[in-house]
mmCIF file of C-alpha atoms in Angstrom:
data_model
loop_
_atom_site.group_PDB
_atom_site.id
_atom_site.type_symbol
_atom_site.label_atom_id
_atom_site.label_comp_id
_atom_site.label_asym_id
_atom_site.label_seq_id
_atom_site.Cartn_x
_atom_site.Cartn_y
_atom_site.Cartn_z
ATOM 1 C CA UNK D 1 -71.635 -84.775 11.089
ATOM 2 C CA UNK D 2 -68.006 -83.932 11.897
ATOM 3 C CA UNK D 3 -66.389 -81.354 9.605
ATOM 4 C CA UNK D 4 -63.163 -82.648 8.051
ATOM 5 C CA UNK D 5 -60.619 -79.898 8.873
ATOM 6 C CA UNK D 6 -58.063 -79.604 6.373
ATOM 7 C CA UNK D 7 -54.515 -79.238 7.726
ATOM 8 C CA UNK D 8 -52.755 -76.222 6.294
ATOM 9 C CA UNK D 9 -49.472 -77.602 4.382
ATOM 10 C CA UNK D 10 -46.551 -74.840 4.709
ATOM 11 C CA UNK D 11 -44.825 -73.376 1.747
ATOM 12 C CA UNK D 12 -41.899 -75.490 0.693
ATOM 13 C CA UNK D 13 -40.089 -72.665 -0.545
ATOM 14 C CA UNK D 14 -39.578 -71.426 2.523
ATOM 15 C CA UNK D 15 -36.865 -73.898 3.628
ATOM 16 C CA UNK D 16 -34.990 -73.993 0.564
ATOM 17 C CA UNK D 17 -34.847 -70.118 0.290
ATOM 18 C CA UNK D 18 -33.361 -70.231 4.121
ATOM 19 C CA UNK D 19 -30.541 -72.884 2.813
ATOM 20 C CA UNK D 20 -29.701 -70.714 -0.102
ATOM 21 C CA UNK D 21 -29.466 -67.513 1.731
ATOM 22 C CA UNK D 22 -27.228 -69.352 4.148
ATOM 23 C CA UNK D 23 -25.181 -71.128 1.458
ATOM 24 C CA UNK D 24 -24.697 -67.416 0.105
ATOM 25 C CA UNK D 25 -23.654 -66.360 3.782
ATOM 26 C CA UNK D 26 -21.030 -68.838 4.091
ATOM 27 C CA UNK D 27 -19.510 -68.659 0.812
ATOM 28 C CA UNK D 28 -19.373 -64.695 1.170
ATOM 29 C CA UNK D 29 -17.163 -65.539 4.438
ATOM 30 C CA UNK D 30 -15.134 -68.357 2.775
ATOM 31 C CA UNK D 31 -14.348 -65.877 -0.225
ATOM 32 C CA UNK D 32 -12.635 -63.325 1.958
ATOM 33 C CA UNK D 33 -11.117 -65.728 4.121
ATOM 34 C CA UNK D 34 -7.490 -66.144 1.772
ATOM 35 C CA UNK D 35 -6.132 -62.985 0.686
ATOM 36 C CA UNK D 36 -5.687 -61.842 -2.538
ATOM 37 C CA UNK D 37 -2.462 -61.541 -4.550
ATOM 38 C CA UNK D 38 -1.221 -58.092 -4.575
ATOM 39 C CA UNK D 39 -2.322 -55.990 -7.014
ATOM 40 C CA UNK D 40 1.259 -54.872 -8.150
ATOM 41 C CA UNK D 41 2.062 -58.725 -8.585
ATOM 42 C CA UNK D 42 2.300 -59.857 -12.226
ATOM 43 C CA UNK D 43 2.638 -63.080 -12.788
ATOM 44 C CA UNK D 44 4.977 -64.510 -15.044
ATOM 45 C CA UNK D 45 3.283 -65.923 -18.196
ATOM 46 C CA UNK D 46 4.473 -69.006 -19.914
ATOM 47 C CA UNK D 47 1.552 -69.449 -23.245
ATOM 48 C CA UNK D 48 4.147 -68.299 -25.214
ATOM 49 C CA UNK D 49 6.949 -70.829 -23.945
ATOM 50 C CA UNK D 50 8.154 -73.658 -26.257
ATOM 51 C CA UNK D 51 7.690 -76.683 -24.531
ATOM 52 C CA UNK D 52 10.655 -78.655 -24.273
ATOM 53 C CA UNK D 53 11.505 -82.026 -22.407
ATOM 54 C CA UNK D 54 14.142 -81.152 -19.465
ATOM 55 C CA UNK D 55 17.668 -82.236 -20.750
ATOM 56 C CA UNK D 56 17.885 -85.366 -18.721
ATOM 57 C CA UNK D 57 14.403 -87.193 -18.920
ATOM 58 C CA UNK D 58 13.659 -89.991 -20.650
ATOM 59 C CA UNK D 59 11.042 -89.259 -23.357
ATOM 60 C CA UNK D 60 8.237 -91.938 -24.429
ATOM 61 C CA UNK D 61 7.209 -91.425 -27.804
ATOM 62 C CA UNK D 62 3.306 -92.490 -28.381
ATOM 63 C CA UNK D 63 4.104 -95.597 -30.518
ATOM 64 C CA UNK D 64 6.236 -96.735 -27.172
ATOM 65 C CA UNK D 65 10.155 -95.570 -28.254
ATOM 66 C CA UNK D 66 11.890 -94.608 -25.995
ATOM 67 C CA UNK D 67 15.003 -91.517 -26.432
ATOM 68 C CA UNK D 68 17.332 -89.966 -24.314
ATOM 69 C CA UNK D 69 18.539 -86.630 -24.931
ATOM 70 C CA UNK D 70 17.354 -86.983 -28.475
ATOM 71 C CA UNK D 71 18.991 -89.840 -29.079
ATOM 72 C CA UNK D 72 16.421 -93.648 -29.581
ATOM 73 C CA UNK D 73 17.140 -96.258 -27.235
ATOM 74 C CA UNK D 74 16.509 -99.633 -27.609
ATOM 75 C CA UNK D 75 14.665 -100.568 -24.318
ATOM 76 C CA UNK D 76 15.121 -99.899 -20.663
ATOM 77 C CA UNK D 77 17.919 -101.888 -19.465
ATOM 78 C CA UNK D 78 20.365 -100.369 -22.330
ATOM 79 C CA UNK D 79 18.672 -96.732 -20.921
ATOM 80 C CA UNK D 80 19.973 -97.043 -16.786
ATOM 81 C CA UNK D 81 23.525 -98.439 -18.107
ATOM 82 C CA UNK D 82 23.617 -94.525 -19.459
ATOM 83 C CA UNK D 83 22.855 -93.520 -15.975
ATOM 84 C CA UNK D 84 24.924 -92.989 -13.297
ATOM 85 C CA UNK D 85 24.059 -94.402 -9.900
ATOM 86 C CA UNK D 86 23.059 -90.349 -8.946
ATOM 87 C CA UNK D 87 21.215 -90.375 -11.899
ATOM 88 C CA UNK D 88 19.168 -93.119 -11.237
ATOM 89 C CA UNK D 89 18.680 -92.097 -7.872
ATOM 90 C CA UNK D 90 15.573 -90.069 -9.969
ATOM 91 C CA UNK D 91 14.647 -90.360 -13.220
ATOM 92 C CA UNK D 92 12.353 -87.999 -14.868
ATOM 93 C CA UNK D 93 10.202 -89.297 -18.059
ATOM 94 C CA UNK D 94 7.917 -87.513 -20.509
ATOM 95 C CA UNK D 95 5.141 -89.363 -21.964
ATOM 96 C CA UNK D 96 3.548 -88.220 -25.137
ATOM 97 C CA UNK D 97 0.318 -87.377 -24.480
ATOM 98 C CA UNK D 98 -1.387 -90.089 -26.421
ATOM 99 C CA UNK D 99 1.049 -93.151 -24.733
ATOM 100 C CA UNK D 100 -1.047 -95.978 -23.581
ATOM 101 C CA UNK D 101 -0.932 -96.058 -19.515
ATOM 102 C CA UNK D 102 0.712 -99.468 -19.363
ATOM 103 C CA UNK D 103 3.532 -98.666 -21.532
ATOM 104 C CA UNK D 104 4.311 -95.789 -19.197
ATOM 105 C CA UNK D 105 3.546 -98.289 -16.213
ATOM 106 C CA UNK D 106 5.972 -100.822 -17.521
ATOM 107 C CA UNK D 107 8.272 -98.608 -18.694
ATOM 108 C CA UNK D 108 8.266 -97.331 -15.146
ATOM 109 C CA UNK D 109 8.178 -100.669 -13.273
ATOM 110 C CA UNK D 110 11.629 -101.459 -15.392
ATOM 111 C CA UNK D 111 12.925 -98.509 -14.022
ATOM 112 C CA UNK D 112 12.064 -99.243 -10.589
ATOM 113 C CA UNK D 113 13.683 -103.274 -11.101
ATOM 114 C CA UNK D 114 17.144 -101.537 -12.676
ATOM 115 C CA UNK D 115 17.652 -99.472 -9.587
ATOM 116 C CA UNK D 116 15.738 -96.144 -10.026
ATOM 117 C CA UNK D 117 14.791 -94.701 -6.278
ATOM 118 C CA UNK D 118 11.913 -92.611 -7.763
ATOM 119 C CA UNK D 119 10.648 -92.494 -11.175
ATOM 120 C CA UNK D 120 8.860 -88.891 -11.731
ATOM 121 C CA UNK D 121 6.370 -88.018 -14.546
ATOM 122 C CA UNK D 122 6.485 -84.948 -16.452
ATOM 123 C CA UNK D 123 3.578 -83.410 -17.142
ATOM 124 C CA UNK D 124 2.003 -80.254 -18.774
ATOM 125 C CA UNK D 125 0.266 -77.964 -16.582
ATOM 126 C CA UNK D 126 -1.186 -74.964 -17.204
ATOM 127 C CA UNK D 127 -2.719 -72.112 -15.517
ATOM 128 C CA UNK D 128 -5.940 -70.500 -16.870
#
């Protein structure tokens, strides 16, 4: 009668703590790689900043509206015939935040058709 040998299975754990160790290694390297600010740098803080549309954007209200320097506008085409050809050459609008996307896509699409070169979005970004 032959003996049935069993094979010795290795310890699993094994691998996965050498992947760890050398996911540790690497992001230990990574980490030092970009330097840090300086640590007389202060950084200028802006939580306490009113937020304001700049002066010559275009501001989409969330029901659609459009206004101009505080001022409604009936649609787009009566909006560019305000604008001079260097002001049209970019436009700057400022969706509310709770605009549907297609409005602002048509809005800027008409844009685009009157003669606007680039139509940028203003948007709120903060750092945390």
């Amino acid at each position: 009668m032959q003996r049935m040998r069993r094979k010795k299975k290795g310890e699993p754990t094994i691998a996965l703590i050498n992947i760890v160790f050398l996911m540790l290694i690497f992001f230990l390297v990574a980490g030092t790689v970009a330097q840090p600010l300086d640590g007389d740098l202060k950084l200028v803080e802006t939580s306490d900043l009113e937020g304001r549309e700049p002066p010559d954007a275009i501001v989409i209200r969330e029901d659609g509206t459009l206004s101009y320097r505080g001022e409604p506008v009936g649609d787009t085409r009566a909006l560019a015939q305000r604008f001079s050809p260097e002001q049209l050459q970019r436009v700057k609008v400022v969706p509310d935040r709770e605009l549907d996307a297609s409005r602002l896509v048509e809005v800027s699409r008409d844009l685009r058709a009157l003669g606007a070169s680039s139509v940028v979005i203003v948007t709120e970004r903060a750092l945390q």
